[in-house]
Tab-separated table of C-alpha atoms and ligand atoms in Angstrom:
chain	number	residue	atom	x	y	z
Y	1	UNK	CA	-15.185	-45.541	-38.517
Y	2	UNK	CA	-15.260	-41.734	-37.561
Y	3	UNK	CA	-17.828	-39.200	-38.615
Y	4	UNK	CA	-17.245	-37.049	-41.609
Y	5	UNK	CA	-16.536	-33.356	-40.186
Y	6	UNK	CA	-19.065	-30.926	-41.964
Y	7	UNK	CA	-18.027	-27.229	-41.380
Y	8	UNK	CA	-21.682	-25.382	-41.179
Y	9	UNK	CA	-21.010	-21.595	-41.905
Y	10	UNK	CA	-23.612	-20.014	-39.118
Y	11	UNK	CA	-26.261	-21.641	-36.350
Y	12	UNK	CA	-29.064	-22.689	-37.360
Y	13	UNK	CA	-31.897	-24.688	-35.271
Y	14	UNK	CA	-31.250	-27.913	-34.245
Y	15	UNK	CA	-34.789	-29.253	-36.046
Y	16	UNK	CA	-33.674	-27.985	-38.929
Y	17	UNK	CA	-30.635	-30.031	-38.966
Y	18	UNK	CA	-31.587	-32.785	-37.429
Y	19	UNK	CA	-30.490	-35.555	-39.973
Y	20	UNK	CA	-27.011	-34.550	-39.716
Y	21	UNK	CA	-26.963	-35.672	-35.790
Y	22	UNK	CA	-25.086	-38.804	-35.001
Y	23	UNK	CA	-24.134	-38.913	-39.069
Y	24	UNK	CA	-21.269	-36.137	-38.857
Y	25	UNK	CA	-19.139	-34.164	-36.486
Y	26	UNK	CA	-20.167	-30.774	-36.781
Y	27	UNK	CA	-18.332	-27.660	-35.948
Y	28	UNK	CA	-20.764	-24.672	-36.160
Y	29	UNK	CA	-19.196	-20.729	-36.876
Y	30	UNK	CA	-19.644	-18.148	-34.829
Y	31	UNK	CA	-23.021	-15.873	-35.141
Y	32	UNK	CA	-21.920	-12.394	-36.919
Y	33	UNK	CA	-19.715	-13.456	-39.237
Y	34	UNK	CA	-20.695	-13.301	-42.634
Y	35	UNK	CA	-18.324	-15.543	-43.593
Y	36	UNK	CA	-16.412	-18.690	-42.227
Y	37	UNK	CA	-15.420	-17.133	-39.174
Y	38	UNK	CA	-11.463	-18.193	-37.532
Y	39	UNK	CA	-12.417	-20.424	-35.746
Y	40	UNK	CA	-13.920	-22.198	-38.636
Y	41	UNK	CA	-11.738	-21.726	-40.734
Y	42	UNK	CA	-9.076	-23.473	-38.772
Y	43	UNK	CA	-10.715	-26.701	-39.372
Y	44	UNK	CA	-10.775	-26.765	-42.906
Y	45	UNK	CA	-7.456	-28.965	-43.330
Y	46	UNK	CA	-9.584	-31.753	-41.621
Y	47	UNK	CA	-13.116	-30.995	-43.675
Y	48	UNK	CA	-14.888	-33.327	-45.374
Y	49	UNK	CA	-18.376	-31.300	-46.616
Y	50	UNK	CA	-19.331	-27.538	-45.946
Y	51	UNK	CA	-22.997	-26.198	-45.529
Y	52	UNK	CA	-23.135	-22.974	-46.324
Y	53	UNK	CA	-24.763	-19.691	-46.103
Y	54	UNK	CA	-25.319	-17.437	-49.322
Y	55	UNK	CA	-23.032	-15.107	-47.368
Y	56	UNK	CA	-19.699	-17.573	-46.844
Y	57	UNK	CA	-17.304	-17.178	-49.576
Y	58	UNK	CA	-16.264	-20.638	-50.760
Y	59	UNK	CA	-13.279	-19.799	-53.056
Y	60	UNK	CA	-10.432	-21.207	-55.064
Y	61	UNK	CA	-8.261	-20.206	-52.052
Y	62	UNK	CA	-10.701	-22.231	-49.735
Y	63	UNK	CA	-10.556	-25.321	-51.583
Y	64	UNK	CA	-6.893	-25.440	-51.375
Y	65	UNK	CA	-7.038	-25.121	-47.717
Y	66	UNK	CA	-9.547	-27.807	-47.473
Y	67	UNK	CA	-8.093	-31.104	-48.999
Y	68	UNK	CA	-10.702	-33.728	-48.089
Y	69	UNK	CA	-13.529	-31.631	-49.405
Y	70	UNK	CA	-16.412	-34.221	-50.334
Y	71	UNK	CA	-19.257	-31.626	-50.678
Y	72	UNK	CA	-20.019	-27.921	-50.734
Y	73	UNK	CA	-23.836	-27.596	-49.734
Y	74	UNK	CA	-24.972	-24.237	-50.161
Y	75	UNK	CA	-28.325	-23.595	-48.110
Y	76	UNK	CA	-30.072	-21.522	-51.130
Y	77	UNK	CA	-31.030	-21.288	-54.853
Y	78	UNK	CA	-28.370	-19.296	-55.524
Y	79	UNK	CA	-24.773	-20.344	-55.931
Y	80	UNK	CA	-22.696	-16.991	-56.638
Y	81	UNK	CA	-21.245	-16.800	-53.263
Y	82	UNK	CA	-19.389	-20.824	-54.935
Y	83	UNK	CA	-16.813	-21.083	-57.442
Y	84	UNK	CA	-18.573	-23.035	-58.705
Y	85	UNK	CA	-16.079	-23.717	-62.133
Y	86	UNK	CA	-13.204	-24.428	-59.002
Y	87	UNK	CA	-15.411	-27.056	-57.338
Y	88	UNK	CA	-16.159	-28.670	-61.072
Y	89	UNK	CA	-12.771	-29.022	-62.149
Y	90	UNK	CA	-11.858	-30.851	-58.773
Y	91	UNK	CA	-15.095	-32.721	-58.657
Y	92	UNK	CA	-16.538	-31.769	-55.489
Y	93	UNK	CA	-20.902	-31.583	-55.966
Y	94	UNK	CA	-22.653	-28.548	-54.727
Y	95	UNK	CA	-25.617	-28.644	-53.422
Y	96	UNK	CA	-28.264	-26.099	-53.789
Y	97	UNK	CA	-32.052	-25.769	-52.620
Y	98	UNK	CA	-34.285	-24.844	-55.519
Y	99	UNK	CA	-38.091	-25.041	-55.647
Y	100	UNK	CA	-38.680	-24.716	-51.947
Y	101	UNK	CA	-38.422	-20.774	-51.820
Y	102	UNK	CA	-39.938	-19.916	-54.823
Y	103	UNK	CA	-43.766	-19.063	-53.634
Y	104	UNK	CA	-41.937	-17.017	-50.560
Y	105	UNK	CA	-39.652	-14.872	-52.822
Y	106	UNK	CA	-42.458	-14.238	-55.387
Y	107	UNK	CA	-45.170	-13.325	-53.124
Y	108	UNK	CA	-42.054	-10.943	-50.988
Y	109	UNK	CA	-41.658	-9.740	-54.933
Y	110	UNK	CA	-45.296	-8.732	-55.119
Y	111	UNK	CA	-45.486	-7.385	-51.295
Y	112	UNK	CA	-42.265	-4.870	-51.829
Y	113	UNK	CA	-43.718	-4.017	-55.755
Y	114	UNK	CA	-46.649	-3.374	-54.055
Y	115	UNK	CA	-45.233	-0.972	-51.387
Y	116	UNK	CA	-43.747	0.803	-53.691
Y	117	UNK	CA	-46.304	1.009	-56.264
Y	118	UNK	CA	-48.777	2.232	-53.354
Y	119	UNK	CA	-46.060	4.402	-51.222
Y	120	UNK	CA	-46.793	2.363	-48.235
Y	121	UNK	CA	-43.422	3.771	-46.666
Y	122	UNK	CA	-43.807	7.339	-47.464
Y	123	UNK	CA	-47.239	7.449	-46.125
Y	124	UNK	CA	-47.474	4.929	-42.955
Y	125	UNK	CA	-44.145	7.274	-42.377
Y	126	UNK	CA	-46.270	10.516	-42.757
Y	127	UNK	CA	-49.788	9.216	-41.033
Y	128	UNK	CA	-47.302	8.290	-37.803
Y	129	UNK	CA	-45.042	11.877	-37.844
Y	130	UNK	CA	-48.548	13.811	-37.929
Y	131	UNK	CA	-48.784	14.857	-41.807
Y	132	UNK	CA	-51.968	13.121	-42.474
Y	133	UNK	CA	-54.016	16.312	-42.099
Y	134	UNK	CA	-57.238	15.277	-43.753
Y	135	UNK	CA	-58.131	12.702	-46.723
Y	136	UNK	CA	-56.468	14.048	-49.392
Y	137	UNK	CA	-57.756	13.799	-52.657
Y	138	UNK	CA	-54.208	14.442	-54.405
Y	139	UNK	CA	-52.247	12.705	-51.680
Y	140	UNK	CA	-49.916	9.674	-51.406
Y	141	UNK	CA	-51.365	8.803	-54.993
Y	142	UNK	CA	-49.648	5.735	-56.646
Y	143	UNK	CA	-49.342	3.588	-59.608
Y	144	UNK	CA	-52.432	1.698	-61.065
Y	145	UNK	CA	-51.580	-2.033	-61.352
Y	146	UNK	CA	-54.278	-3.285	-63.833
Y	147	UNK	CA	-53.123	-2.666	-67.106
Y	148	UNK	CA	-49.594	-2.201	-66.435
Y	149	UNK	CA	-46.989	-4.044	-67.817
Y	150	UNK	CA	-44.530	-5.898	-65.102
Y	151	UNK	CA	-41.576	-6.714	-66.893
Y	152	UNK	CA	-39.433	-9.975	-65.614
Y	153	UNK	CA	-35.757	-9.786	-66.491
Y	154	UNK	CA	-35.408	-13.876	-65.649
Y	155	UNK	CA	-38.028	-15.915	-66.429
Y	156	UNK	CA	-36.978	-18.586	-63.796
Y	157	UNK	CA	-39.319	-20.486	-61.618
Y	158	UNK	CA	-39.174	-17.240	-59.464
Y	159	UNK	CA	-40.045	-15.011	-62.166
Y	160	UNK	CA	-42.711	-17.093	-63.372
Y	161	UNK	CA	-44.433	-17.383	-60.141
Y	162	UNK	CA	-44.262	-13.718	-59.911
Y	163	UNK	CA	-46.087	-13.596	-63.248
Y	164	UNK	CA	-48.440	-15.724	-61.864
Y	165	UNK	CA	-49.783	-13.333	-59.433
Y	166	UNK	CA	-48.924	-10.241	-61.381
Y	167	UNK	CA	-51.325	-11.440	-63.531
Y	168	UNK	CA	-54.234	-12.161	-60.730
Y	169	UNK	CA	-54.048	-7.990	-60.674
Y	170	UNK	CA	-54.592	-7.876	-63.918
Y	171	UNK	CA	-51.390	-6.767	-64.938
Y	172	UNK	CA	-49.626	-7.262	-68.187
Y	173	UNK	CA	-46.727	-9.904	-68.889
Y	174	UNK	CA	-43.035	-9.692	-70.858
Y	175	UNK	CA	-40.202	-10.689	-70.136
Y	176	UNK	CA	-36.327	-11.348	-71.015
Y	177	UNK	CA	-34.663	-14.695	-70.723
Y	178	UNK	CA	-32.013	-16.092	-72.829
Y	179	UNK	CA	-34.062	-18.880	-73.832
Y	180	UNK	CA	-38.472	-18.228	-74.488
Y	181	UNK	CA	-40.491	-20.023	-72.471
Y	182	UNK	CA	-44.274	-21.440	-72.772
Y	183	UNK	CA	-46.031	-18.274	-71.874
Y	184	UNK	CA	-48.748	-15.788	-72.744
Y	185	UNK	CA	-45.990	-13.029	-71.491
Y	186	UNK	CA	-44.504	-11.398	-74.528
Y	187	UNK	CA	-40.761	-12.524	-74.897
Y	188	UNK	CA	-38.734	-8.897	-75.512
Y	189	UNK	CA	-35.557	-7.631	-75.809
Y	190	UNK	CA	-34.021	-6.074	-72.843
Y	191	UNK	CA	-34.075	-3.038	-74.544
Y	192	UNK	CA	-37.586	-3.112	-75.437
Y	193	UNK	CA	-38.714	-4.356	-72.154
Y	194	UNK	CA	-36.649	-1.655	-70.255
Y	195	UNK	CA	-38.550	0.688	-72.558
Y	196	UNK	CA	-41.904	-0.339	-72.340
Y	197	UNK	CA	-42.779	-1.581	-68.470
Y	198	UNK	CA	-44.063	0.542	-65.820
Y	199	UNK	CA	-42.763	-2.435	-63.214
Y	200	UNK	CA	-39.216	-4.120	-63.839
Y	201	UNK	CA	-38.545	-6.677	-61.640
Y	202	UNK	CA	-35.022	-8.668	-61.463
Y	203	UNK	CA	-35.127	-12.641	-60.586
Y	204	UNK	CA	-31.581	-13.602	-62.772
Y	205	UNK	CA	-28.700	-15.639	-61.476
Y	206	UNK	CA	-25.952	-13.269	-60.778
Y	207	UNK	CA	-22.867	-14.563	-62.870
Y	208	UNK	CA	-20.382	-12.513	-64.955
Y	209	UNK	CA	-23.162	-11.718	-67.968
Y	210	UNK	CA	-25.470	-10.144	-65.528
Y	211	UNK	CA	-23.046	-8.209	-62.997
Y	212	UNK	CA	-24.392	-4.679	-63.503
Y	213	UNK	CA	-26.823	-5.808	-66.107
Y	214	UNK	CA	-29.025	-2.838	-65.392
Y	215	UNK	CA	-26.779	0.392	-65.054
Y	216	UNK	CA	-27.365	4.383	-66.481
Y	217	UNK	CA	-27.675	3.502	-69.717
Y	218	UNK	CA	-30.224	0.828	-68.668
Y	219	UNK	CA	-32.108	2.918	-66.081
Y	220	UNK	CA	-31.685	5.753	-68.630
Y	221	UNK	CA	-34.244	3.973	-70.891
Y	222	UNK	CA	-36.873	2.720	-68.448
Y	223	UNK	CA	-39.925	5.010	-68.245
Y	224	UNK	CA	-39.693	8.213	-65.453
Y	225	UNK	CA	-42.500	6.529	-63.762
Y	226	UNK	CA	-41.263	3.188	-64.089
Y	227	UNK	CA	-40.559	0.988	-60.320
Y	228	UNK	CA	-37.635	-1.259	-60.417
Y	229	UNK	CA	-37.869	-4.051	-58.007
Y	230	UNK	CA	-34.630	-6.910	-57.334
Y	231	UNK	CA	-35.121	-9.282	-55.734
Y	232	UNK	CA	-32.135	-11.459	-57.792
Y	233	UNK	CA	-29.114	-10.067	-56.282
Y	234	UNK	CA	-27.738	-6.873	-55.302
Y	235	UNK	CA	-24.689	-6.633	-58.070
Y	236	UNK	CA	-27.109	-6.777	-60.830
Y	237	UNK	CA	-27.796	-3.450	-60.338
Y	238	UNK	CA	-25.251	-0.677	-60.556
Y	239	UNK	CA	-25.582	1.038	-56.986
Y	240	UNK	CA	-23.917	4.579	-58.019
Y	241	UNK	CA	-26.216	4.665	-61.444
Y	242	UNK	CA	-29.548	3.634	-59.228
Y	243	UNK	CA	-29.037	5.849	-56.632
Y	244	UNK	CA	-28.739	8.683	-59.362
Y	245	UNK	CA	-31.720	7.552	-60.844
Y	246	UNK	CA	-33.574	7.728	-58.058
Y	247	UNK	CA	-32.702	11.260	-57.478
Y	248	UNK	CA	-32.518	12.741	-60.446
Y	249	UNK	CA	-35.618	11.242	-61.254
Y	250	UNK	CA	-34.638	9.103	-64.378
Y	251	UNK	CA	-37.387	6.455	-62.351
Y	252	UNK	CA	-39.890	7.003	-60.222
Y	253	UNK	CA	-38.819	4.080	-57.637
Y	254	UNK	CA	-37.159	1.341	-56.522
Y	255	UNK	CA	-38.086	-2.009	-53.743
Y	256	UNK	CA	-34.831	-3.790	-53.369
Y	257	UNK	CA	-34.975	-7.120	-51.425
Y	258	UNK	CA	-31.153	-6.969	-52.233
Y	259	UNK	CA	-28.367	-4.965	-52.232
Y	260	UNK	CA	-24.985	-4.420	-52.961
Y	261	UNK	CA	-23.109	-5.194	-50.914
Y	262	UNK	CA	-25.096	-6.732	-47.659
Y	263	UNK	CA	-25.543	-5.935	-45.532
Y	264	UNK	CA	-25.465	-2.619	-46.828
Y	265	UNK	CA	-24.678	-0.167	-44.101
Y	266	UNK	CA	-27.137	2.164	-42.390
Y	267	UNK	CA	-25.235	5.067	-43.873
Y	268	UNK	CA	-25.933	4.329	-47.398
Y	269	UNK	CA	-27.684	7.322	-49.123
Y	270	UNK	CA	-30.300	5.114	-50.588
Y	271	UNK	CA	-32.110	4.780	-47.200
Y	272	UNK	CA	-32.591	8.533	-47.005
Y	273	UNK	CA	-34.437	8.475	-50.718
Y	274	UNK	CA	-38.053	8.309	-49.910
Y	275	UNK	CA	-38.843	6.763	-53.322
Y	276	UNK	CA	-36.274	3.532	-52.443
Y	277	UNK	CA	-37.612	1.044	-50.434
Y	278	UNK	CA	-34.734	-1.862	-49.039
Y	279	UNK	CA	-34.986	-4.896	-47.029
Y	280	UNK	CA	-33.069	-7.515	-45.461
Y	281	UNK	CA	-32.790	-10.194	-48.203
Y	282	UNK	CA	-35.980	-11.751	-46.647
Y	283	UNK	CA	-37.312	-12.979	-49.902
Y	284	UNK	CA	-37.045	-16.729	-48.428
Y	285	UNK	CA	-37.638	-15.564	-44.783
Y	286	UNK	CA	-40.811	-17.768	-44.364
Y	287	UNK	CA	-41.069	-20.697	-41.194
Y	288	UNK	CA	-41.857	-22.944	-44.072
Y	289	UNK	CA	-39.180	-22.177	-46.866
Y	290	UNK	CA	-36.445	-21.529	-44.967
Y	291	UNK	CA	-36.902	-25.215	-42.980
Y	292	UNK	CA	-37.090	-26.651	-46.390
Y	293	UNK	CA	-34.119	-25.068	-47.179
Y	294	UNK	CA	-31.986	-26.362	-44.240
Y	295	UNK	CA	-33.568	-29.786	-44.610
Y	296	UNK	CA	-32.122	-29.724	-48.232
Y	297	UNK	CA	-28.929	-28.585	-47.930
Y	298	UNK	CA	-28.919	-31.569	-45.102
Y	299	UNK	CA	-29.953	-33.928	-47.687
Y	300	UNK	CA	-27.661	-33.000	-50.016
Y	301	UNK	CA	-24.718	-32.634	-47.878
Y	302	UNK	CA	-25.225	-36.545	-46.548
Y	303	UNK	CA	-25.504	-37.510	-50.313
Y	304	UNK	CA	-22.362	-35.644	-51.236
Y	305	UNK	CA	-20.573	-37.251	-47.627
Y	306	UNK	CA	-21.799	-40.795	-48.786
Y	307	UNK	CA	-20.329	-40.928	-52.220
Y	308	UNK	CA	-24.035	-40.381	-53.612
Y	309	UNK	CA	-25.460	-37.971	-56.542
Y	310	UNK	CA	-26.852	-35.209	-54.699
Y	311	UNK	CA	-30.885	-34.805	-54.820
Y	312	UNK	CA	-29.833	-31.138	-56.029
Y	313	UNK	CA	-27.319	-30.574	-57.358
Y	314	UNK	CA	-25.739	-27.339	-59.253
Y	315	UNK	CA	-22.899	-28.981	-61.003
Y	316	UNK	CA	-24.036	-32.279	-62.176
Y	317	UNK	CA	-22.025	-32.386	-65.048
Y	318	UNK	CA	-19.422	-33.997	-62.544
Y	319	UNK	CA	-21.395	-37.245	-62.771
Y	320	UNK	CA	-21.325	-37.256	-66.693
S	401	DGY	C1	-31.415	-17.824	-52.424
S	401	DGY	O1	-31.685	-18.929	-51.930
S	401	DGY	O2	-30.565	-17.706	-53.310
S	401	DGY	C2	-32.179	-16.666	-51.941
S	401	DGY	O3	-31.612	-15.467	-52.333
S	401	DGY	C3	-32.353	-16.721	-50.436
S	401	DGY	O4	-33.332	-15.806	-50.070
């Protein structure tokens, strides 16, 4: 019988993918696309599973072109880059990689809310372009973290591993989540928590009820020396209203781990604000996490391929 053909999105090493050799025929995309690249795309007709990147669209329009579709395994937590609803109704499984990121992204949480509580940008920036005249008394000076209150809009197993080692600083808890959880962290309204945090960090899905979830009239009511840190996804936060925020002063600061959109281009004016720190969408950029994650989305691709329930699986209402 011939292999399966599995259309992976973008490289990735060969250890990381080893159970798929000899199991499938793979046909790998091109390095620098974002997306499915031509080439790839051109054997979707034939396809029987997809791994994917967070980055590769899979669309209504994309299942259409690919018939056969068994599986859509998306190598990450998240799944907004899936329609998902699309893949439901035809009852293809996707796959997604939970649990095995979540100490990386919350301890990249803490190292960017950190950076930005301390200034670590501004001043390794000023020590290295000779402004570091003497110690300072008044200089560089930051936000006190014991005491605080962090405020976790998504109390996920992110956000509550983030709470976790907020609170080994001694910092206070709330949060917002549609449903309240087993917690010493007071459960707020957004409103409320907005209102009342010096740190607000972001670790919600991105669907349609959180798409610009925090925009003026959200950044409007956080405190003027409040940080906001995301490290959900970038179109949770209006771009146009943070960037005014950040200049006008309406918060003190920002860490973004994501953006919108990504990559977001060097010209953007929020690089030039020296109270906005961004990187690279690195939260799961660990040796460890992001194996796990490949070996996953390997797992549950074969699953998906074989006819099985997939070990993780977004939509498994299909198997109700
Ligand atoms: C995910 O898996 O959704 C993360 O954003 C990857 O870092």
């Amino acid at each position: 019988m011939s292999k399966p053909l599995v259309l992976l999105t973008h490289p990735l090493p060969e250890a990381w993918i080893a159970a798929l050799e000899d199991k499938v025929r793979l046909v790998v995309g091109e390095e620098g696309f974002a997306s499915f690249s031509p080439q790839l795309e051109a054997y979707l007709p034939e396809a029987a599973g997809i791994l994917s990147l967070l980055t590769a669209k899979v669309d209504k329009e994309l299942l259409v072109r690919a018939p056969h579709l068994r599986v859509v395994s998306n190598m990450a937590v998240g799944v907004d880059n899936v329609d998902v609803v699309a893949c439901t109704k035809q009852r293809i499984p996707v796959g997604h990689t939970p649990d095995v990121l979540t100490d990386a992204t919350a301890d990249l949480t803490m190292a960017i809310l950190l950076s930005a509580a301390r200034r670590l940008p501004e001043s390794a920036r000023d020590a290295k372009e000779g402004r570091w005249g003497t110690w300072s008394p008044t200089g560089w000076l930051g936000a006190d973290l014991r005491g605080a209150q962090l405020g976790i809009i998504g109390m996920g197993k992110i956000g509550q591993a983030v709470a976790e080692r907020a609170h080994g600083f001694g910092i206070r808890l709330a949060y917002t989540n549609p449903a309240k959880i087993e917690s010493d962290a007071a459960h707020l309204p957004l409103e409320e928590l907005l209102k009342t945090s010096d740190f607000v960090s972001l670790h919600c899905p991105l669907k349609e009820s959180t798409r610009g979830l925090i925009g003026e009239k959200e950044l409007k009511m956080m405190k003027k020396t409040a940080i906001l840190v995301n490290a959900a996804r970038g179109p949770v936060v209006d771009s146009d209203a943070l960037l005014c925020a950040l200049k006008e002063g309406w918060i003190a600061s920002a860490a973004l781990d994501v953006t919108d959109p990504e990559p977001l281009p060097a010209s953007n004016p929020l690089y030039d604000l020296p109270n906005c720190l961004i990187v690279p969408h690195i939260g799961s950029a660990t040796h460890g996490a992001r194996r796990r994650m490949a070996e996953i989305a390997c797992e549950n691709l074969l699953a998906g391929l074989a006819g099985e329930k997939l070990p993780h699986c977004f939509n498994s209402e299909i198997y109700a």
